[in-house]
């Protein structure tokens, strides 16, 4: 809002060098409907921001000097002049000049001239189009937020007339639509007229504030936004052989309960990976959830744990314990022995191991026995299936040597 008000002040200052007529006069005898700036001039007059002379004319072709332009930019940038600390920069704008404080205080938005160690401002010369390009780009902050595309200048036949140090600003002004050319000419050294000032500042107002919309003001005591639905937690100690918490029809391999622990196997010799999907409300797609399971080994290397991001084609991310490490990987084919390892950490396998996987968006953290081992920040979501995982070698020597899973839990959190 502060900048918008500053622009209004800037426009007022453009026309401050002459007396104004009443704002009720919305037509000017020297601005016919076919004038190229008619719409901009009339729109700003309708807003009560600008008007013409007392004789009913607008005088659209009157020039604006560089000194007057400095005063405009003081208002546009809402600069407060501190007369105590202003020092003279330009040889041709001494303290006795009426525009001294305006020129010195508006320097961040203006152009000047340097010859050796001498600086001049040429206050009585007309401000030109490349000057207002610099001022508008800097005032809107585009010189810091947008990259200058100098190729924009090639469309103009007179692009070589643009001052070398000003070319990036002119390119940004063109690229953002703040300024335009005419008939393949930009006219960088043409003086700024009152009509052009009205048109350019009008365009800047639209760029800054956008079109007017009818709105509803926010409720001072708005209701709390609805919280996303969370699926119910699931806990299973496998005391029930019926596996009611699991999608056994979608399982890969044969899963069963032995002595209140679960394990897997298969008569299909081609299967290398066994998956048992959990029965849960997958449509909720929680951002964060935790999977926990006890991996119990009886003279095996473990090779079991949890899976998540599972798809209908049984692709999934898996986390499992091996003899001397914990592995995060991905399986793409349950009949292929290979696991694409993403990350791993050293861990000495025990007879009972509590494995926990925390998924938070695309980030995954792995814990064993409540100790954080490692994580990964770039796990892309593929599917919503999750549950228990076991490799074929975990039960290759069953029943003499086997791996079991117990005390499973699934908890979604905000």
Short mmCIF file of C-alpha atoms in Angstrom, two decimals:
data_model
loop_
_atom_site.label_atom_id
_atom_site.label_comp_id
_atom_site.label_asym_id
_atom_site.label_seq_id
_atom_site.Cartn_x
_atom_site.Cartn_y
_atom_site.Cartn_z
CA UNK A 1 0.00 0.00 0.00
CA UNK A 2 2.84 2.37 0.85
CA UNK A 3 4.34 1.96 -2.61
CA UNK A 4 0.96 2.41 -4.28
CA UNK A 5 0.48 5.69 -2.40
CA UNK A 6 3.97 6.68 -3.43
CA UNK A 7 3.06 6.14 -7.08
CA UNK A 8 -0.01 8.35 -6.65
CA UNK A 9 2.21 11.05 -5.18
CA UNK A 10 4.65 10.62 -8.03
CA UNK A 11 1.94 11.21 -10.60
CA UNK A 12 0.77 14.31 -8.76
CA UNK A 13 4.32 15.65 -8.75
CA UNK A 14 4.58 15.23 -12.52
CA UNK A 15 1.89 17.84 -12.93
CA UNK A 16 2.76 19.99 -9.93
CA UNK A 17 4.57 22.58 -12.03
CA UNK A 18 1.27 24.04 -13.26
CA UNK A 19 -2.02 24.95 -11.53
CA UNK A 20 -4.73 22.31 -11.63
CA UNK A 21 -8.36 22.72 -12.54
CA UNK A 22 -11.15 20.92 -10.76
CA UNK A 23 -10.96 17.10 -10.87
CA UNK A 24 -14.55 17.09 -12.01
CA UNK A 25 -13.39 18.08 -15.51
CA UNK A 26 -12.81 14.69 -17.13
CA UNK A 27 -12.12 15.84 -20.70
CA UNK A 28 -9.33 17.86 -22.23
CA UNK A 29 -9.65 19.90 -25.40
CA UNK A 30 -6.20 18.82 -26.60
CA UNK A 31 -6.62 15.09 -25.86
CA UNK A 32 -9.09 13.68 -28.42
CA UNK A 33 -10.32 10.12 -28.28
CA UNK A 34 -7.85 9.04 -30.94
CA UNK A 35 -4.85 10.29 -28.94
CA UNK A 36 -2.49 7.39 -28.25
CA UNK A 37 -2.48 8.08 -24.47
CA UNK A 38 -6.19 8.94 -24.22
CA UNK A 39 -7.17 5.88 -22.17
CA UNK A 40 -4.34 6.29 -19.63
CA UNK A 41 -4.92 10.03 -19.21
CA UNK A 42 -8.69 9.66 -18.85
CA UNK A 43 -8.44 6.72 -16.46
CA UNK A 44 -6.10 8.58 -14.14
CA UNK A 45 -8.34 11.65 -14.33
CA UNK A 46 -11.34 9.48 -13.43
CA UNK A 47 -9.47 8.33 -10.36
CA UNK A 48 -9.08 11.96 -9.33
CA UNK A 49 -5.31 11.71 -9.49
CA UNK A 50 -4.47 14.00 -12.42
CA UNK A 51 -6.05 16.91 -14.25
CA UNK A 52 -5.08 19.56 -16.73
CA UNK A 53 -4.64 23.30 -16.84
CA UNK A 54 -7.21 25.89 -15.89
CA UNK A 55 -7.89 26.55 -19.58
CA UNK A 56 -9.20 22.98 -20.02
CA UNK A 57 -6.09 21.67 -21.76
CA UNK A 58 -3.77 18.86 -20.71
CA UNK A 59 -0.76 19.92 -22.82
CA UNK A 60 0.33 16.30 -23.40
CA UNK A 61 3.49 17.28 -25.28
CA UNK A 62 5.02 19.44 -22.55
CA UNK A 63 8.46 18.14 -21.49
CA UNK A 64 9.59 17.15 -17.98
CA UNK A 65 13.12 18.28 -16.99
CA UNK A 66 15.63 16.09 -15.18
CA UNK A 67 15.33 18.32 -12.10
CA UNK A 68 11.54 17.93 -12.09
CA UNK A 69 11.96 14.19 -12.59
CA UNK A 70 14.15 14.01 -9.45
CA UNK A 71 11.34 15.59 -7.48
CA UNK A 72 8.91 13.04 -8.93
CA UNK A 73 11.11 10.16 -7.77
CA UNK A 74 11.36 11.54 -4.23
CA UNK A 75 7.57 11.23 -3.98
CA UNK A 76 7.47 7.89 -5.82
CA UNK A 77 10.07 6.31 -3.56
CA UNK A 78 8.65 7.91 -0.41
CA UNK A 79 12.10 9.28 0.50
CA UNK A 80 12.37 11.49 3.56
CA UNK A 81 14.99 14.17 2.95
CA UNK A 82 17.45 14.73 5.77
CA UNK A 83 18.83 18.17 4.96
CA UNK A 84 21.56 17.86 7.61
CA UNK A 85 23.42 14.97 6.01
CA UNK A 86 23.07 15.67 2.28
CA UNK A 87 26.35 16.28 0.48
CA UNK A 88 26.83 17.69 -3.01
CA UNK A 89 27.58 15.13 -5.70
CA UNK A 90 26.98 17.00 -8.96
CA UNK A 91 28.97 20.08 -9.96
CA UNK A 92 25.98 21.59 -11.76
CA UNK A 93 23.51 21.12 -8.87
CA UNK A 94 24.88 23.25 -5.99
CA UNK A 95 23.02 23.74 -2.74
CA UNK A 96 21.57 26.95 -4.10
CA UNK A 97 19.71 25.09 -6.86
CA UNK A 98 16.01 24.54 -6.10
CA UNK A 99 16.30 20.79 -6.88
CA UNK A 100 19.49 20.10 -4.86
CA UNK A 101 17.87 18.02 -2.09
CA UNK A 102 15.60 16.19 -4.53
CA UNK A 103 18.48 15.23 -6.83
CA UNK A 104 20.80 14.11 -4.05
CA UNK A 105 18.12 12.11 -2.22
CA UNK A 106 16.72 10.45 -5.37
CA UNK A 107 20.10 9.28 -6.72
CA UNK A 108 19.27 5.53 -6.36
CA UNK A 109 16.55 6.00 -9.02
CA UNK A 110 18.25 8.52 -11.33
CA UNK A 111 20.92 8.66 -13.99
CA UNK A 112 23.90 10.97 -14.01
CA UNK A 113 27.05 11.74 -15.99
CA UNK A 114 30.68 11.07 -15.16
CA UNK A 115 33.79 12.46 -16.84
CA UNK A 116 36.98 11.53 -15.04
CA UNK A 117 36.31 12.47 -11.42
CA UNK A 118 33.60 15.00 -12.31
CA UNK A 119 29.90 14.24 -11.87
CA UNK A 120 27.13 16.27 -13.48
CA UNK A 121 23.38 15.89 -13.54
CA UNK A 122 22.27 18.38 -16.25
CA UNK A 123 19.13 19.38 -14.31
CA UNK A 124 17.65 21.64 -16.97
CA UNK A 125 17.81 19.11 -19.78
CA UNK A 126 14.70 17.03 -20.44
CA UNK A 127 14.43 13.60 -18.82
CA UNK A 128 14.42 10.96 -21.54
CA UNK A 129 12.77 7.58 -21.96
CA UNK A 130 15.78 5.54 -20.87
CA UNK A 131 15.82 7.60 -17.64
CA UNK A 132 12.28 6.61 -16.73
CA UNK A 133 13.09 2.97 -17.60
CA UNK A 134 15.81 2.97 -14.93
CA UNK A 135 13.59 4.73 -12.41
CA UNK A 136 10.57 2.43 -12.84
CA UNK A 137 12.64 -0.78 -12.78
CA UNK A 138 14.46 0.27 -9.62
CA UNK A 139 11.32 1.58 -7.96
CA UNK A 140 9.52 -1.73 -8.52
CA UNK A 141 12.61 -3.69 -7.42
CA UNK A 142 12.84 -5.57 -10.72
CA UNK A 143 16.59 -4.96 -10.94
CA UNK A 144 16.93 -7.33 -7.96
CA UNK A 145 14.26 -9.90 -8.81
CA UNK A 146 14.52 -10.25 -12.59
CA UNK A 147 17.38 -11.09 -14.92
CA UNK A 148 17.93 -8.73 -17.84
CA UNK A 149 17.47 -10.35 -21.25
CA UNK A 150 19.47 -8.06 -23.53
CA UNK A 151 18.04 -9.88 -26.54
CA UNK A 152 14.88 -7.84 -25.91
CA UNK A 153 16.75 -4.80 -27.27
CA UNK A 154 17.50 -6.32 -30.66
CA UNK A 155 13.91 -5.82 -31.82
CA UNK A 156 14.53 -2.04 -31.95
CA UNK A 157 16.41 -0.42 -34.82
CA UNK A 158 17.74 2.28 -32.52
CA UNK A 159 18.91 -0.04 -29.74
CA UNK A 160 22.49 1.20 -30.14
CA UNK A 161 21.33 4.61 -28.93
CA UNK A 162 20.58 3.17 -25.48
CA UNK A 163 23.34 4.14 -23.06
CA UNK A 164 25.63 1.20 -22.29
CA UNK A 165 25.13 1.21 -18.52
CA UNK A 166 21.37 1.58 -18.87
CA UNK A 167 20.77 -1.31 -21.29
CA UNK A 168 19.92 -3.95 -18.60
CA UNK A 169 17.27 -1.65 -17.09
CA UNK A 170 15.69 -0.91 -20.45
CA UNK A 171 15.66 -4.65 -21.24
CA UNK A 172 13.84 -5.41 -17.98
CA UNK A 173 11.36 -2.58 -18.56
CA UNK A 174 10.54 -4.03 -21.98
CA UNK A 175 10.45 -7.65 -20.78
CA UNK A 176 8.02 -6.83 -17.95
CA UNK A 177 5.78 -4.69 -20.16
CA UNK A 178 6.51 -1.48 -18.27
CA UNK A 179 7.64 0.20 -21.49
CA UNK A 180 7.11 -0.43 -25.18
CA UNK A 181 8.47 0.82 -28.46
CA UNK A 182 6.76 2.00 -31.62
CA UNK A 183 7.36 0.95 -35.24
CA UNK A 184 10.48 -0.99 -34.22
CA UNK A 185 11.96 2.03 -32.43
CA UNK A 186 12.38 2.52 -28.69
CA UNK A 187 13.41 6.20 -28.83
CA UNK A 188 15.66 6.01 -25.72
CA UNK A 189 16.86 9.63 -26.05
CA UNK A 190 13.43 11.16 -26.63
CA UNK A 191 12.25 13.57 -23.95
CA UNK A 192 9.50 12.42 -21.60
CA UNK A 193 6.26 14.24 -22.24
CA UNK A 194 3.34 14.67 -19.89
CA UNK A 195 1.38 12.17 -21.95
CA UNK A 196 4.17 9.60 -21.76
CA UNK A 197 4.56 10.17 -18.03
CA UNK A 198 0.83 9.57 -17.55
CA UNK A 199 0.93 6.44 -19.69
CA UNK A 200 4.03 4.92 -18.12
CA UNK A 201 3.02 5.62 -14.54
CA UNK A 202 -0.48 4.34 -15.26
CA UNK A 203 1.05 1.11 -16.53
CA UNK A 204 3.23 0.92 -13.42
CA UNK A 205 0.16 1.31 -11.20
CA UNK A 206 -1.53 -1.59 -12.97
CA UNK A 207 1.65 -3.66 -12.73
CA UNK A 208 1.97 -2.96 -9.03
CA UNK A 209 -1.64 -3.15 -7.88
CA UNK A 210 -3.32 -5.37 -10.48
CA UNK A 211 -6.96 -5.13 -11.54
CA UNK A 212 -9.62 -4.20 -9.02
CA UNK A 213 -11.55 -7.14 -7.55
CA UNK A 214 -14.51 -7.25 -5.22
CA UNK A 215 -13.50 -9.11 -2.09
CA UNK A 216 -14.78 -10.43 1.22
CA UNK A 217 -12.81 -9.26 4.23
CA UNK A 218 -11.49 -12.03 6.49
CA UNK A 219 -13.48 -13.01 9.54
CA UNK A 220 -11.70 -11.61 12.64
CA UNK A 221 -12.44 -14.93 14.36
CA UNK A 222 -12.17 -17.46 11.57
CA UNK A 223 -13.02 -21.07 12.27
CA UNK A 224 -10.08 -23.40 12.57
CA UNK A 225 -9.21 -24.94 9.21
CA UNK A 226 -10.31 -28.55 8.91
CA UNK A 227 -7.60 -31.00 9.81
CA UNK A 228 -6.80 -33.72 7.30
CA UNK A 229 -8.32 -37.08 8.12
CA UNK A 230 -5.92 -39.53 9.71
CA UNK A 231 -6.30 -43.28 9.34
CA UNK A 232 -6.81 -45.35 12.45
CA UNK A 233 -3.73 -46.78 14.09
CA UNK A 234 -3.12 -50.51 13.78
CA UNK A 235 -1.36 -52.70 16.33
CA UNK A 236 -0.91 -56.44 15.91
CA UNK A 237 0.91 -58.90 18.19
CA UNK A 238 -0.25 -61.82 16.01
CA UNK A 239 -2.22 -63.56 18.73
CA UNK A 240 -4.94 -64.08 16.10
CA UNK A 241 -4.13 -66.50 13.30
CA UNK A 242 -6.83 -65.04 11.02
CA UNK A 243 -4.74 -61.97 10.17
CA UNK A 244 -7.79 -59.65 10.12
CA UNK A 245 -5.56 -56.57 9.89
CA UNK A 246 -3.96 -57.70 6.65
CA UNK A 247 -4.83 -57.94 2.95
CA UNK A 248 -3.95 -61.61 2.62
CA UNK A 249 -5.52 -61.83 -0.85
CA UNK A 250 -2.99 -59.24 -2.10
CA UNK A 251 -0.02 -60.83 -0.32
CA UNK A 252 3.07 -62.00 -2.17
CA UNK A 253 4.02 -65.37 -0.71
CA UNK A 254 2.26 -67.39 1.97
CA UNK A 255 2.12 -65.70 5.36
CA UNK A 256 1.18 -67.46 8.57
CA UNK A 257 1.35 -67.22 12.36
CA UNK A 258 3.58 -69.57 14.33
CA UNK A 259 3.68 -69.23 18.13
CA UNK A 260 2.19 -65.72 17.98
CA UNK A 261 4.78 -64.54 15.49
CA UNK A 262 4.43 -64.21 11.74
CA UNK A 263 6.65 -65.51 8.97
CA UNK A 264 6.39 -66.28 5.28
CA UNK A 265 7.20 -68.85 2.64
CA UNK A 266 6.15 -70.01 -0.79
CA UNK A 267 6.02 -73.02 -3.06
CA UNK A 268 6.74 -70.69 -5.97
CA UNK A 269 10.47 -71.04 -6.45
CA UNK A 270 10.58 -67.90 -8.60
CA UNK A 271 9.58 -65.58 -5.74
CA UNK A 272 12.50 -63.78 -4.10
CA UNK A 273 10.53 -61.26 -1.99
CA UNK A 274 7.44 -61.69 0.20
CA UNK A 275 5.06 -58.79 0.95
CA UNK A 276 2.06 -58.66 3.30
CA UNK A 277 0.07 -55.41 2.83
CA UNK A 278 -1.64 -53.81 5.81
CA UNK A 279 -5.41 -53.20 5.75
CA UNK A 280 -5.73 -49.43 6.28
CA UNK A 281 -7.48 -46.40 4.76
CA UNK A 282 -5.01 -45.71 1.98
CA UNK A 283 -7.14 -42.88 0.50
CA UNK A 284 -6.17 -40.58 3.40
CA UNK A 285 -2.52 -40.52 2.28
CA UNK A 286 -1.11 -39.11 5.53
CA UNK A 287 1.95 -36.91 5.25
CA UNK A 288 3.65 -38.54 8.22
CA UNK A 289 3.41 -42.02 9.68
CA UNK A 290 5.47 -44.57 11.63
CA UNK A 291 5.89 -48.29 11.05
CA UNK A 292 7.35 -50.49 13.80
CA UNK A 293 8.04 -54.22 13.98
CA UNK A 294 10.22 -56.63 15.96
CA UNK A 295 12.55 -58.68 13.78
CA UNK A 296 13.38 -61.94 15.58
CA UNK A 297 16.01 -64.24 14.16
CA UNK A 298 16.70 -67.89 14.83
CA UNK A 299 20.14 -68.59 13.35
CA UNK A 300 19.48 -66.48 10.23
CA UNK A 301 20.81 -63.20 8.85
CA UNK A 302 17.47 -61.45 9.38
CA UNK A 303 16.58 -60.33 5.85
CA UNK A 304 13.17 -59.07 6.94
CA UNK A 305 11.48 -55.86 8.03
CA UNK A 306 8.97 -53.41 6.51
CA UNK A 307 7.89 -52.01 3.17
CA UNK A 308 6.15 -48.76 2.10
CA UNK A 309 5.34 -46.82 -1.08
CA UNK A 310 4.06 -50.10 -2.48
CA UNK A 311 2.20 -50.22 -5.82
CA UNK A 312 -0.25 -52.66 -7.40
CA UNK A 313 2.68 -54.07 -9.37
CA UNK A 314 4.44 -54.84 -6.07
CA UNK A 315 7.16 -52.26 -6.50
CA UNK A 316 8.08 -50.92 -3.07
CA UNK A 317 10.67 -49.33 -0.83
CA UNK A 318 11.91 -51.80 1.75
CA UNK A 319 13.82 -51.54 5.03
CA UNK A 320 15.34 -54.73 6.39
CA UNK A 321 18.04 -56.04 8.72
CA UNK A 322 20.99 -57.99 7.40
CA UNK A 323 23.75 -59.71 9.34
CA UNK A 324 25.79 -56.56 9.97
CA UNK A 325 23.76 -53.67 8.56
CA UNK A 326 20.36 -52.08 8.10
CA UNK A 327 19.36 -51.45 4.49
CA UNK A 328 16.96 -49.00 2.79
CA UNK A 329 16.32 -50.09 -0.77
CA UNK A 330 13.80 -50.58 -3.54
CA UNK A 331 12.46 -53.70 -5.21
CA UNK A 332 10.96 -53.50 -8.68
CA UNK A 333 10.26 -57.19 -9.31
CA UNK A 334 9.38 -59.76 -6.63
CA UNK A 335 10.92 -62.49 -8.80
CA UNK A 336 14.26 -60.69 -9.09
CA UNK A 337 16.83 -61.27 -6.34
CA UNK A 338 18.32 -57.80 -6.68
CA UNK A 339 17.52 -54.97 -4.24
CA UNK A 340 18.50 -51.46 -5.37
CA UNK A 341 20.22 -50.19 -2.24
CA UNK A 342 19.56 -46.48 -1.50
CA UNK A 343 21.33 -46.21 1.86
CA UNK A 344 22.53 -48.40 4.70
CA UNK A 345 24.20 -48.27 8.12
CA UNK A 346 26.27 -50.72 10.13
CA UNK A 347 24.41 -52.72 12.75
CA UNK A 348 25.23 -55.96 14.54
CA UNK A 349 22.20 -58.21 14.32
CA UNK A 350 20.72 -59.46 17.62
CA UNK A 351 18.23 -62.20 18.31
CA UNK A 352 15.49 -59.56 18.72
CA UNK A 353 15.61 -56.19 16.99
CA UNK A 354 13.04 -53.39 17.11
CA UNK A 355 12.90 -51.73 13.69
CA UNK A 356 11.10 -48.39 13.18
CA UNK A 357 10.61 -46.47 9.94
CA UNK A 358 9.32 -42.86 10.07
CA UNK A 359 8.00 -41.50 6.74
CA UNK A 360 7.42 -37.74 6.47
CA UNK A 361 6.59 -36.70 2.91
CA UNK A 362 9.66 -37.65 0.87
CA UNK A 363 11.87 -38.00 3.92
CA UNK A 364 12.54 -41.31 5.69
CA UNK A 365 14.25 -41.95 9.03
CA UNK A 366 15.38 -45.39 10.21
CA UNK A 367 15.64 -46.45 13.87
CA UNK A 368 16.72 -49.72 15.49
CA UNK A 369 16.14 -50.32 19.19
CA UNK A 370 15.07 -46.64 19.49
CA UNK A 371 18.40 -45.43 18.15
CA UNK A 372 18.42 -43.32 14.98
CA UNK A 373 20.76 -44.88 12.42
CA UNK A 374 20.26 -42.86 9.21
CA UNK A 375 17.76 -41.11 6.95
CA UNK A 376 17.11 -40.04 3.39
CA UNK A 377 15.42 -36.87 2.11
CA UNK A 378 14.61 -37.87 -1.47
CA UNK A 379 12.30 -40.88 -1.39
CA UNK A 380 9.64 -40.25 -4.04
CA UNK A 381 6.16 -41.49 -3.27
CA UNK A 382 4.99 -44.17 -5.67
CA UNK A 383 2.09 -45.98 -4.03
CA UNK A 384 0.21 -46.26 -0.74
CA UNK A 385 0.64 -49.93 0.13
CA UNK A 386 2.74 -50.72 3.20
CA UNK A 387 3.31 -53.58 5.58
CA UNK A 388 5.63 -56.52 6.29
CA UNK A 389 8.57 -57.56 4.16
CA UNK A 390 10.70 -60.71 4.05
CA UNK A 391 13.24 -62.15 1.65
CA UNK A 392 13.20 -65.73 0.44
CA UNK A 393 16.57 -66.46 2.10
CA UNK A 394 15.11 -65.52 5.51
CA UNK A 395 13.25 -68.84 5.56
CA UNK A 396 15.30 -70.87 3.08
CA UNK A 397 16.28 -73.39 5.79
CA UNK A 398 12.88 -73.53 7.54
CA UNK A 399 11.90 -74.89 9.95
CA UNK A 400 15.44 -75.40 11.27
CA UNK A 401 16.42 -71.73 10.84
CA UNK A 402 13.86 -68.97 10.41
CA UNK A 403 13.17 -65.23 10.76
CA UNK A 404 9.96 -64.03 12.44
CA UNK A 405 8.18 -60.68 12.76
CA UNK A 406 6.21 -59.58 15.81
CA UNK A 407 4.60 -56.56 17.56
CA UNK A 408 3.73 -54.57 14.46
CA UNK A 409 2.31 -51.04 14.69
CA UNK A 410 1.20 -48.35 12.23
CA UNK A 411 0.53 -44.82 13.52
CA UNK A 412 -0.19 -41.73 11.39
CA UNK A 413 0.54 -38.32 12.92
CA UNK A 414 0.23 -34.64 11.97
#
